[in-house]
C-alpha cells in the first residue's frame, strides 16, 4: 500500500510539472498585450474573459500618464492572466519582486456606451485604470511593504466606453502578503446588466448552498445531541459546518462582501483550515460508515497530519503557509486515494451504501484533482469542488436518513410479525404461493429483457451460442463486404455544437443508419466516434452481400443528402459523409469475458477503411473486388489507381444506381 501511494504521488507531481498553461490559438485572447474584439458579438455573448498575455512591468508601479509620457516603454515580459508573476508554469521568466504593473490594449471594443469589468481578486491589492480614469481598487498599493493593505472583495465596476472603442487597461498590483503575487483570477469585460446579473446569480447560489449546508449541520448535530452514540451524525454535522464556512470565504467571498473590514489574514487562515481540518473530518465520517475496512493506524496518521497542518496555518505568517499549498494538496490527494481504496474495498465486501458512497467519493475526488490543477494555474477553469461536495453531502445525508428510517422500519416490522403470527397456516401458504408466482413472473420477465438486451448487442447466432456454451469461437468468412462511413470535418463541427447537440446529431444519423442496414440484411459491427462500421455476409453467410452493402451505402448517402438539405435550410451545422466498401475474407467473433462485443479482423477491414478515407463527399467508393461482384447491377465509374495509405495504388470506383 505504501509503494502504491508513493507511485501515485510521483505521478501527480509529474503532471503538475509537465503541464504548462498556454493561450489557445483558436480563441479570441490577449496576445502580446493586445486584444482585437472587432469580431466579438458582445450583445449576444454578454461578456468576454480578458485571458492571455498581458504586458508586465516588474517592480514598477506605473500609471496611464507614465505610458503617455513614454509611448516607447517596453515591458519586461508578456505574462499570462490569470497567473502569477513567480509561476514558472505560466511565464517564460520568473519575477521575484513584490509589485508590478499590468497593461492591456483593447481594440474595437463592441457593446453599449456603459460597460463593466468583473474583478474577483488579485494577490493581494490593486488599482485599475481604464484609459486615464481610475475605475477600481482593492486594498492599498505601494512599493513600501508597511503601506500595503491587502484586500479580496469581488467587484463589478461600470465605466463609460470612449468614442473610439479603444481601451487601455493599466493595473498596479502589490503583494507582500501571499506566497504568489499577481492577478490569479479571470478579468471579465461585458455589458453592465450581464455581469451584474451573473454576479448576483453566483452570490445567490453560494448563499443558498451555505444556508442549506448550515441547516444540515444543525439537524444532524441535534441528532447527535439526542443520541451521543451516533458519531456518524456528529462528523457529518462538522463536515457541513466546515463546508458552510468554506463557501463564505471562497468564490464570491461572501465574508468580505458582508464585512469589508474583516482582516484578510484571518480569512485566509480560515480558508486553509477548511482544507486541513475538513479532510480529516471527511475521513472520520468514512470511518464511521466502514469501520471494518479501515486501518486505525492510517486513520490516526491522517488526524495527526491534519492537526500539524492546522498548527502551521495558525502560527506561521500567511506568506509561509500559502507557499506550502502544494504540500497540503499532496496530503489531500493521498488521503483521497486512501478513501477511494476504502470505498472500493467496502464495495467488494458488500457493505451497506458502499456503491452510493463510491459514486459520491469518486465525484469529489475528480473535483479535488480539477481544483488543485486550477489553484496551481495548470488549467484555467472555475472551481468545481463545492458544487460536487454539496452533492456528496446531500447523498451522505440521504444515507444517514435511510439508516435512521431503517431502524424505525425494523421496529414496525417486528410489530407486524407478531400480528401475523395469528394468521392461519392456510393463509400463509396462499400468500407464499402468490409471492412465488410473482417471483417466477418477475424472473421470466427479467430473462426476456436480458435476452432482448443480448440480441441488441450480439447477432442472434452468437448470442445463442454464448448462452448455450458460455463462450463463442471465432469464425473465418471467405467473403464479406465491409462498409466504413465517416463524417467530414467532424472535429471542426464538434466545436460549433454543444456536447449535447453533437451527441443528438450523431444519434439521429446513426439511428437512420441502423434502420437502413437492417433493411438490407447487414450486421452492425460498431461505431467509433464519427465512424460507423457494418458488414454483409456474416454471421450467416450469403451470396448477395456485395449488392446488399452497396444498396445500403447508397441509401445512407441519400439520407445524408436529405439531412444536409434540411439543415442548410434552417440554417444549422450539418455533417457530410464519405463511404467506402471492400469485399474479402475476415475473421469474426467476440473476445474477452466482460462487455462482449462482436468484431471483425483482417486486411479486408483495413482496405474498407482506406476506401472511405480515399473517397469523396456524398460518394460511395468501392474497391476492385467489390466492383467485380456488382458491376452488372450498378453504374460504376472507374477512378483509376488511387494512392491508399500503407497500401500503395489501388483500383477504386464510384458507384451509383442504374
XYZ file of C-alpha atoms in Angstrom:
658
model
C 0.000 0.000 0.000
C 2.841 2.452 0.821
C 4.536 1.762 -2.518
C 1.214 2.379 -4.317
C 0.789 5.774 -2.629
C 4.407 6.675 -3.478
C 3.770 5.863 -7.144
C 0.555 7.931 -7.186
C 2.246 10.950 -5.594
C 5.096 10.817 -8.120
C 2.585 10.591 -10.993
C 0.599 13.608 -9.789
C 3.822 15.581 -9.205
C 4.934 14.782 -12.763
C 1.538 16.000 -14.027
C 1.986 19.319 -12.215
C 5.500 19.789 -13.573
C 4.803 18.716 -17.148
C 1.657 20.827 -17.699
C 2.123 24.413 -18.903
C -0.624 26.964 -19.281
C -0.843 28.320 -22.817
C -3.126 30.612 -24.802
C -5.359 28.597 -27.103
C -4.687 29.969 -30.631
C -8.297 29.230 -31.636
C -9.762 31.644 -29.084
C -10.073 35.409 -29.026
C -7.491 36.172 -26.347
C -4.864 38.687 -25.308
C -1.691 38.253 -27.329
C 1.421 40.343 -26.766
C -0.557 42.824 -24.685
C -3.252 43.477 -27.318
C -6.775 42.192 -27.920
C -8.900 42.860 -31.022
C -12.644 42.469 -30.362
C -13.876 43.561 -33.790
C -15.298 40.080 -34.434
C -16.783 39.601 -30.954
C -20.574 39.684 -30.507
C -20.804 41.426 -27.148
C -24.573 41.874 -27.407
C -25.105 38.166 -27.976
C -22.386 36.792 -25.686
C -22.725 39.350 -22.917
C -19.080 39.146 -21.819
C -15.556 38.038 -22.681
C -12.668 36.945 -20.445
C -9.515 39.021 -20.831
C -7.276 35.957 -20.616
C -3.881 35.857 -22.251
C -0.508 37.561 -22.478
C -0.555 40.956 -20.748
C 2.344 43.384 -20.722
C 4.139 43.204 -17.383
C 6.489 45.743 -15.823
C 8.233 44.170 -12.831
C 8.943 46.234 -9.703
C 7.329 49.294 -11.314
C 4.077 50.977 -10.276
C 3.112 52.808 -13.471
C 0.073 54.937 -14.246
C -1.560 55.745 -17.617
C 0.272 59.090 -17.569
C 3.621 57.275 -17.391
C 2.789 55.386 -20.579
C 1.532 58.584 -22.200
C 4.822 60.333 -21.452
C 6.909 57.432 -22.745
C 4.996 55.634 -25.507
C 8.079 53.553 -26.409
C 8.310 51.923 -22.996
C 8.920 48.161 -23.355
C 7.528 45.568 -20.922
C 9.808 43.224 -19.033
C 7.773 40.288 -20.366
C 4.314 39.199 -21.509
C 2.800 37.081 -18.719
C -0.422 35.148 -18.513
C -3.529 36.451 -16.791
C -4.826 34.721 -14.774
C -1.438 33.765 -13.409
C 1.351 34.592 -11.023
C 4.482 36.509 -11.933
C 6.516 33.971 -9.937
C 4.948 30.890 -11.599
C 7.357 29.046 -13.982
C 4.445 27.103 -15.492
C 2.798 30.276 -16.789
C 5.666 32.547 -17.863
C 8.929 32.432 -19.763
C 10.551 34.421 -16.937
C 10.155 34.300 -13.166
C 9.793 37.643 -11.360
C 10.539 37.572 -7.648
C 9.506 41.149 -6.886
C 6.609 42.186 -4.697
C 4.869 44.590 -7.073
C 4.402 45.328 -10.738
C 2.152 46.803 -13.406
C -0.025 45.012 -15.966
C -1.179 46.679 -19.190
C -3.633 45.631 -21.914
C -4.771 47.470 -25.052
C -8.221 46.501 -26.397
C -9.129 47.485 -29.954
C -12.649 47.818 -31.408
C -14.477 47.072 -28.163
C -18.135 46.374 -29.058
C -21.143 46.922 -26.835
C -23.188 49.794 -25.374
C -21.843 53.057 -24.029
C -21.841 51.782 -20.430
C -19.659 48.706 -19.956
C -18.414 46.857 -16.879
C -15.494 44.827 -15.554
C -15.907 41.887 -13.196
C -12.906 41.579 -10.868
C -12.648 38.803 -8.287
C -9.283 39.293 -6.602
C -5.538 39.717 -7.015
C -2.717 38.809 -4.689
C -3.112 40.939 -2.835
C -4.045 44.585 -3.603
C -4.519 46.539 -6.816
C -5.526 49.779 -8.558
C -7.091 49.609 -12.038
C -7.357 52.369 -14.637
C -9.220 52.364 -17.931
C -7.621 54.937 -20.225
C -6.945 57.820 -17.788
C -9.727 57.081 -15.279
C -9.302 55.069 -12.094
C -12.136 52.518 -12.176
C -11.451 50.050 -9.359
C -9.218 49.401 -6.361
C -8.851 46.781 -3.662
C -6.781 47.487 -0.593
C -3.819 49.864 -0.805
C -0.977 49.574 -3.328
C 2.548 50.733 -2.555
C 6.167 49.773 -3.083
C 6.608 50.131 0.686
C 5.535 46.899 2.440
C 4.448 48.853 5.532
C 1.949 50.843 3.460
C 0.344 47.953 1.570
C -3.134 46.836 2.711
C -4.301 43.503 1.191
C -7.978 43.022 0.251
C -10.072 40.401 -1.593
C -13.503 41.909 -2.325
C -15.024 40.901 -5.695
C -16.181 43.908 -7.702
C -18.294 44.718 -10.755
C -17.216 48.185 -11.913
C -19.114 50.208 -14.513
C -17.317 52.594 -16.862
C -18.135 54.698 -19.919
C -16.646 53.436 -23.157
C -14.720 56.060 -25.190
C -15.937 57.132 -28.615
C -13.094 55.377 -30.481
C -13.957 51.983 -28.835
C -10.326 51.521 -27.715
C -9.451 50.725 -24.119
C -6.136 50.824 -22.288
C -6.311 48.889 -19.013
C -3.495 49.510 -16.526
C -3.360 47.608 -13.234
C -0.916 48.140 -10.388
C -0.601 45.045 -8.170
C 1.328 44.880 -4.892
C 1.911 41.715 -2.885
C 3.830 41.456 0.382
C 1.238 39.067 1.779
C 0.733 35.905 -0.286
C 3.365 33.401 -1.470
C 2.401 34.030 -5.098
C 1.843 37.536 -6.367
C -0.117 38.609 -9.413
C -3.577 38.548 -10.920
C -4.700 34.965 -10.286
C -8.367 35.084 -11.396
C -10.195 35.933 -14.597
C -10.989 39.523 -15.526
C -14.282 39.691 -17.433
C -15.367 42.524 -19.714
C -19.042 42.769 -20.596
C -22.275 44.669 -20.527
C -23.376 46.167 -17.239
C -26.602 44.146 -16.966
C -24.999 40.834 -17.893
C -22.108 40.996 -15.419
C -24.250 42.302 -12.570
C -26.840 39.566 -13.113
C -24.096 36.939 -13.297
C -22.531 38.243 -10.073
C -25.901 38.307 -8.308
C -26.697 34.790 -9.537
C -23.380 33.431 -8.260
C -23.879 35.081 -4.875
C -27.423 33.730 -4.662
C -26.260 30.191 -5.432
C -23.484 30.367 -2.850
C -25.801 31.864 -0.233
C -28.397 29.189 -0.912
C -25.828 26.401 -0.641
C -24.338 27.861 2.531
C -27.812 28.074 4.086
C -28.658 24.523 3.037
C -25.445 23.123 4.496
C -25.884 25.086 7.715
C -29.388 23.642 8.145
C -27.941 20.152 7.601
C -25.313 20.940 10.260
C -27.940 21.975 12.822
C -30.201 18.999 12.067
C -27.533 16.325 12.373
C -25.842 17.964 15.349
C -29.172 17.849 17.179
C -29.482 14.153 16.264
C -26.055 13.603 17.826
C -27.040 15.501 20.972
C -30.104 13.264 21.351
C -28.036 10.115 20.798
C -24.345 10.507 21.703
C -23.536 7.109 20.193
C -24.491 8.361 16.726
C -20.958 9.532 15.819
C -21.667 9.436 12.070
C -24.197 12.250 12.573
C -21.619 14.233 14.567
C -18.893 14.007 11.919
C -21.391 14.737 9.183
C -22.562 17.826 11.079
C -18.949 19.006 11.431
C -18.367 18.420 7.715
C -21.436 20.523 6.868
C -20.189 23.293 9.166
C -16.703 23.324 7.596
C -18.268 23.326 4.115
C -20.526 26.247 5.057
C -17.531 28.245 6.277
C -15.516 27.443 3.141
C -18.300 28.623 0.846
C -18.468 32.042 2.532
C -14.663 32.609 2.420
C -14.118 31.465 -1.207
C -15.823 32.001 -4.545
C -17.702 35.300 -4.281
C -16.105 35.893 -0.833
C -19.414 36.455 0.958
C -17.498 37.038 4.204
C -15.572 40.012 2.804
C -18.515 41.482 0.886
C -20.628 41.365 4.056
C -17.832 42.543 6.384
C -15.426 44.605 4.213
C -13.132 45.350 7.171
C -12.631 41.691 8.087
C -8.838 41.106 8.095
C -7.669 39.173 5.049
C -5.072 37.294 7.099
C -7.810 35.877 9.313
C -9.959 34.974 6.333
C -7.001 33.281 4.618
C -6.300 31.183 7.718
C -9.968 30.170 7.861
C -9.913 29.221 4.172
C -6.826 26.990 4.562
C -8.113 25.470 7.821
C -11.239 24.272 5.998
C -8.862 22.066 3.968
C -6.588 20.792 6.751
C -9.498 20.182 9.140
C -12.132 19.262 6.566
C -10.261 16.279 5.108
C -9.701 14.542 8.495
C -13.396 15.112 9.330
C -14.254 13.663 5.924
C -12.110 10.607 6.782
C -13.753 10.190 10.182
C -17.184 10.127 8.540
C -15.951 7.410 6.182
C -14.501 5.555 9.169
C -17.892 5.544 10.921
C -19.543 4.053 7.818
C -16.886 1.417 7.023
C -15.027 0.660 10.259
C -14.341 -2.961 9.249
C -12.391 -1.803 6.176
C -10.331 0.977 7.773
C -6.854 0.767 9.262
C -6.909 2.504 12.658
C -3.208 3.276 12.283
C -3.730 5.133 8.980
C -6.741 6.928 10.442
C -4.577 8.218 13.314
C -1.845 9.316 10.865
C -4.426 11.297 8.862
C -5.678 13.002 12.033
C -2.107 13.773 13.164
C -1.124 15.270 9.800
C -4.308 17.355 9.754
C -3.521 18.687 13.225
C 0.088 19.545 12.331
C -1.006 21.351 9.159
C -3.627 23.302 11.101
C -0.984 24.407 13.652
C 1.244 25.633 10.814
C -1.633 27.694 9.423
C -2.493 29.149 12.830
C 1.028 30.101 13.921
C 3.004 30.947 10.768
C 2.762 34.058 8.540
C 0.334 33.951 5.622
C 3.200 34.097 3.124
C 4.682 30.963 4.719
C 1.663 28.677 4.766
C 0.331 29.818 1.380
C 3.686 28.779 -0.060
C 3.065 25.292 1.354
C -0.224 24.866 -0.536
C 1.217 22.259 -2.916
C 2.276 20.085 0.044
C -1.140 20.440 1.692
C -2.728 19.432 -1.604
C -0.392 16.443 -1.910
C -1.516 15.205 1.519
C -5.150 15.764 0.496
C -4.579 13.629 -2.608
C -3.034 10.824 -0.546
C -5.990 10.939 1.859
C -8.414 10.855 -1.065
C -6.640 7.911 -2.687
C -6.970 6.019 0.572
C -10.660 6.946 0.848
C -11.266 5.633 -2.659
C -9.401 2.455 -1.739
C -11.601 2.081 1.363
C -14.865 2.523 -0.528
C -13.740 0.068 -3.234
C -12.875 -2.423 -0.526
C -16.280 -1.801 1.071
C -17.978 -2.471 -2.267
C -16.115 -5.764 -2.633
C -17.184 -6.664 0.899
C -20.780 -5.642 0.042
C -21.152 -3.093 2.829
C -24.347 -1.095 3.078
C -24.331 2.088 0.959
C -20.868 1.338 -0.429
C -21.948 1.886 -4.036
C -23.632 5.227 -3.290
C -20.585 6.308 -1.290
C -18.301 5.156 -4.093
C -20.096 7.348 -6.608
C -20.003 10.393 -4.329
C -16.347 9.819 -3.335
C -15.389 9.465 -6.996
C -17.118 12.737 -7.930
C -15.445 14.597 -5.081
C -12.032 13.105 -5.866
C -12.292 14.151 -9.513
C -13.340 17.672 -8.440
C -10.435 17.855 -5.949
C -7.895 16.974 -8.651
C -9.530 19.508 -11.004
C -9.436 22.280 -8.380
C -5.814 21.524 -7.466
C -4.877 21.951 -11.133
C -6.848 25.230 -11.197
C -5.213 26.520 -7.996
C -1.770 25.733 -9.422
C -2.733 27.604 -12.648
C -2.221 24.456 -14.717
C -5.721 24.776 -16.168
C -7.887 27.896 -16.434
C -11.352 26.814 -15.221
C -13.728 27.780 -12.417
C -13.517 25.806 -9.180
C -15.960 22.899 -9.047
C -15.387 21.212 -5.698
C -18.018 22.949 -3.615
C -20.727 22.040 -6.166
C -19.688 18.382 -6.209
C -19.096 18.384 -2.468
C -22.615 19.690 -1.911
C -23.942 16.747 -3.919
C -21.749 14.457 -1.791
C -23.148 15.922 1.426
C -26.723 15.518 0.223
C -26.017 11.860 -0.638
C -24.452 11.305 2.781
C -27.472 12.960 4.399
C -29.662 10.528 2.494
C -27.601 7.582 3.818
C -27.923 8.787 7.409
C -31.642 9.420 6.981
C -32.059 5.987 5.445
C -30.244 4.346 8.374
C -32.488 6.116 10.887
C -35.559 5.275 8.855
C -34.428 1.672 8.638
C -34.281 1.455 12.445
C -37.881 2.664 12.730
C -38.964 0.316 9.989
C -37.388 -2.621 11.806
C -39.437 -1.787 14.914
C -42.592 -1.638 12.823
C -41.635 -4.843 11.055
C -41.260 -6.721 14.381
C -44.686 -5.499 15.452
C -46.147 -6.637 12.179
C -44.516 -10.053 12.566
C -46.194 -10.508 15.947
C -49.593 -9.707 14.435
C -49.047 -12.086 11.539
C -48.448 -14.935 13.978
C -52.241 -15.125 14.389
C -52.814 -15.727 10.685
C -53.736 -19.298 9.813
C -51.336 -21.646 8.032
C -53.588 -21.797 5.008
C -53.408 -18.033 4.505
C -49.638 -18.135 4.898
C -49.318 -20.864 2.286
C -51.595 -18.956 -0.085
C -49.631 -15.743 0.408
C -46.336 -17.566 -0.107
C -47.671 -19.155 -3.269
C -48.629 -15.754 -4.646
C -45.165 -14.440 -3.836
C -43.541 -17.390 -5.613
C -45.770 -16.879 -8.637
C -44.898 -13.183 -8.680
C -41.202 -14.011 -8.350
C -41.415 -16.535 -11.173
C -43.183 -13.997 -13.351
C -40.553 -11.381 -12.500
C -37.721 -13.827 -13.256
C -39.331 -14.711 -16.581
C -39.727 -11.053 -17.434
C -36.141 -10.270 -16.444
C -34.908 -13.198 -18.564
C -36.852 -11.848 -21.510
C -35.339 -8.407 -21.016
C -31.821 -9.838 -20.734
C -32.356 -11.896 -23.920
C -33.559 -8.799 -25.774
C -30.588 -6.805 -24.496
C -28.146 -9.523 -25.568
C -29.689 -9.625 -29.054
C -29.232 -5.843 -29.292
C -25.512 -6.324 -28.627
C -24.687 -9.559 -30.476
C -26.015 -11.376 -33.561
C -28.674 -13.984 -32.777
C -26.427 -16.960 -33.672
C -23.591 -15.675 -31.489
C -25.933 -14.839 -28.608
C -27.441 -18.337 -28.710
C -24.009 -19.951 -28.775
C -22.917 -17.771 -25.860
C -25.996 -18.718 -23.799
C -25.572 -22.430 -24.506
C -21.816 -22.799 -24.048
C -20.720 -19.690 -22.156
C -18.302 -18.777 -24.975
C -18.184 -18.244 -28.723
C -15.495 -19.360 -31.160
C -14.147 -17.012 -33.788
C -15.064 -17.997 -37.386
C -13.431 -17.279 -40.724
C -15.642 -15.966 -43.519
C -14.148 -16.264 -47.042
C -16.199 -13.407 -48.497
C -17.672 -10.462 -46.615
C -18.388 -6.885 -47.712
C -17.280 -4.330 -45.110
C -18.603 -0.752 -45.117
C -16.951 2.244 -43.419
C -18.602 5.679 -43.122
C -17.060 8.835 -41.693
C -18.194 12.437 -41.233
C -16.061 15.114 -42.920
C -14.554 17.836 -40.665
C -16.089 16.208 -37.604
C -13.623 17.924 -35.235
C -14.415 21.375 -36.636
C -18.164 20.801 -36.470
C -17.922 19.485 -32.924
C -16.576 22.889 -31.875
C -19.704 24.584 -33.283
C -22.081 22.401 -31.264
C -22.533 21.818 -27.573
C -21.743 18.249 -26.401
C -25.499 17.605 -26.062
C -26.219 18.869 -29.589
C -23.297 16.876 -31.014
C -24.466 13.621 -29.427
C -28.057 14.325 -30.553
C -26.991 14.832 -34.186
C -24.806 11.693 -34.235
C -27.599 9.659 -32.619
C -30.121 10.983 -35.174
C -27.886 9.887 -38.085
C -26.868 6.541 -36.592
C -30.481 5.574 -35.855
C -31.296 6.002 -39.537
C -28.146 4.074 -40.498
C -29.314 1.218 -38.234
C -32.708 1.112 -39.970
C -31.117 1.142 -43.420
C -28.635 -1.685 -42.811
C -31.339 -3.762 -41.103
C -33.488 -3.382 -44.239
C -30.586 -4.610 -46.389
C -29.661 -7.507 -44.087
C -26.287 -6.150 -42.917
C -24.767 -6.588 -39.465
C -23.703 -3.525 -37.471
C -20.207 -4.064 -36.096
C -19.509 -0.922 -34.068
C -19.204 2.852 -34.019
C -16.024 4.719 -33.140
C -16.805 8.402 -32.650
C -17.933 9.568 -36.088
C -17.036 6.269 -37.804
C -19.817 3.723 -38.464
C -18.800 0.156 -39.428
C -21.065 -2.626 -40.705
C -20.704 -5.738 -42.857
C -22.732 -8.048 -45.096
C -22.341 -11.813 -45.383
C -21.999 -12.609 -41.676
C -22.689 -14.160 -39.226
C -24.928 -16.104 -41.659
C -23.088 -16.405 -44.985
C -24.898 -15.436 -48.201
C -24.093 -14.631 -51.823
C -25.857 -11.268 -52.074
C -23.816 -9.332 -49.549
C -21.929 -7.126 -52.106
C -25.106 -5.759 -53.686
C -26.803 -5.584 -50.233
C -23.934 -3.497 -48.882
C -23.779 -1.218 -51.938
C -27.557 -0.687 -51.800
C -27.347 0.186 -48.106
C -24.429 2.558 -48.762
C -26.396 4.403 -51.456
C -29.422 4.657 -49.141
C -27.200 6.098 -46.392
C -25.716 8.556 -48.883
C -29.210 9.625 -49.991
C -30.340 10.047 -46.385
C -27.313 12.248 -45.617
C -28.016 14.370 -48.723
C -31.566 14.982 -47.479
C -30.239 15.656 -43.988
C -27.783 18.208 -45.424
C -30.568 19.994 -47.332
C -32.800 20.138 -44.252
C -30.012 21.512 -42.038
C -28.877 24.027 -44.664
C -32.402 25.441 -44.925
C -32.562 26.268 -41.183
C -29.537 27.140 -41.370
C -27.595 24.906 -38.969
C -24.298 22.959 -38.947
C -24.512 19.623 -40.740
C -22.418 16.506 -41.325
C -21.171 15.420 -44.745
C -20.262 11.767 -45.267
C -17.685 9.630 -47.021
C -18.474 5.929 -47.586
C -16.096 3.142 -48.556
C -16.615 -0.614 -49.208
C -14.347 -3.559 -49.806
C -15.082 -7.285 -50.217
C -12.807 -10.011 -48.910
C -12.165 -12.560 -46.145
C -12.415 -11.707 -42.448
C -12.300 -13.410 -39.073
C -15.271 -12.571 -36.832
C -16.152 -13.312 -33.225
C -16.089 -11.968 -29.696
C -13.101 -11.695 -27.390
C -12.705 -11.313 -23.648
C -15.021 -12.292 -20.828
C -16.687 -8.946 -19.994
C -18.568 -6.338 -22.047
C -18.892 -8.637 -25.056
C -18.671 -7.033 -28.477
C -18.883 -8.753 -31.861
C -15.984 -7.620 -34.028
C -14.142 -8.441 -37.261
C -10.442 -8.585 -38.103
C -8.322 -8.874 -41.215
C -6.830 -6.887 -44.070
C -10.309 -6.576 -45.586
C -11.244 -4.249 -42.718
C -8.164 -2.099 -43.342
C -8.895 -1.864 -47.079
C -12.503 -0.886 -46.425
C -11.235 1.912 -44.181
C -8.877 3.049 -46.977
C -11.812 3.125 -49.400
C -13.574 5.533 -47.058
C -10.577 7.836 -46.451
C -9.758 7.890 -50.199
C -13.362 8.663 -51.177
C -15.185 11.917 -51.702
C -18.085 13.648 -50.009
C -21.518 12.115 -50.862
C -19.837 9.399 -52.930
C -19.754 5.630 -52.412
C -16.178 4.491 -53.112
C -15.642 0.732 -53.700
C -12.636 -1.467 -54.296
C -11.989 -3.589 -57.388
C -13.035 -6.786 -55.601
C -16.448 -5.295 -54.769
C -16.738 -3.840 -58.283
C -16.231 -7.273 -59.902
C -19.189 -8.654 -57.949
C -21.695 -5.802 -58.521
C -20.688 -4.230 -61.843
C -23.659 -5.753 -63.719
C -26.215 -4.347 -61.247
C -24.930 -0.812 -60.626
C -23.390 2.005 -62.638
C -19.702 2.226 -61.741
C -17.207 4.971 -62.656
C -13.580 3.912 -62.597
C -11.295 6.316 -60.798
C -8.116 4.546 -61.818
C -5.413 3.712 -59.356
C -5.608 5.883 -56.256
C -2.914 6.097 -53.602
C -4.122 4.494 -50.335
C -2.246 4.848 -47.083
C 0.133 1.880 -46.481
C -1.450 0.048 -49.471
C 0.098 1.779 -52.473
C -2.016 2.410 -55.548
C -5.379 0.641 -55.516
C -8.123 0.466 -58.163
C -11.208 2.325 -56.982
C -14.686 3.028 -58.363
C -17.560 5.364 -57.601
C -20.888 3.530 -57.692
C -24.441 4.757 -58.421
C -27.803 3.092 -59.035
C -28.799 2.217 -62.591
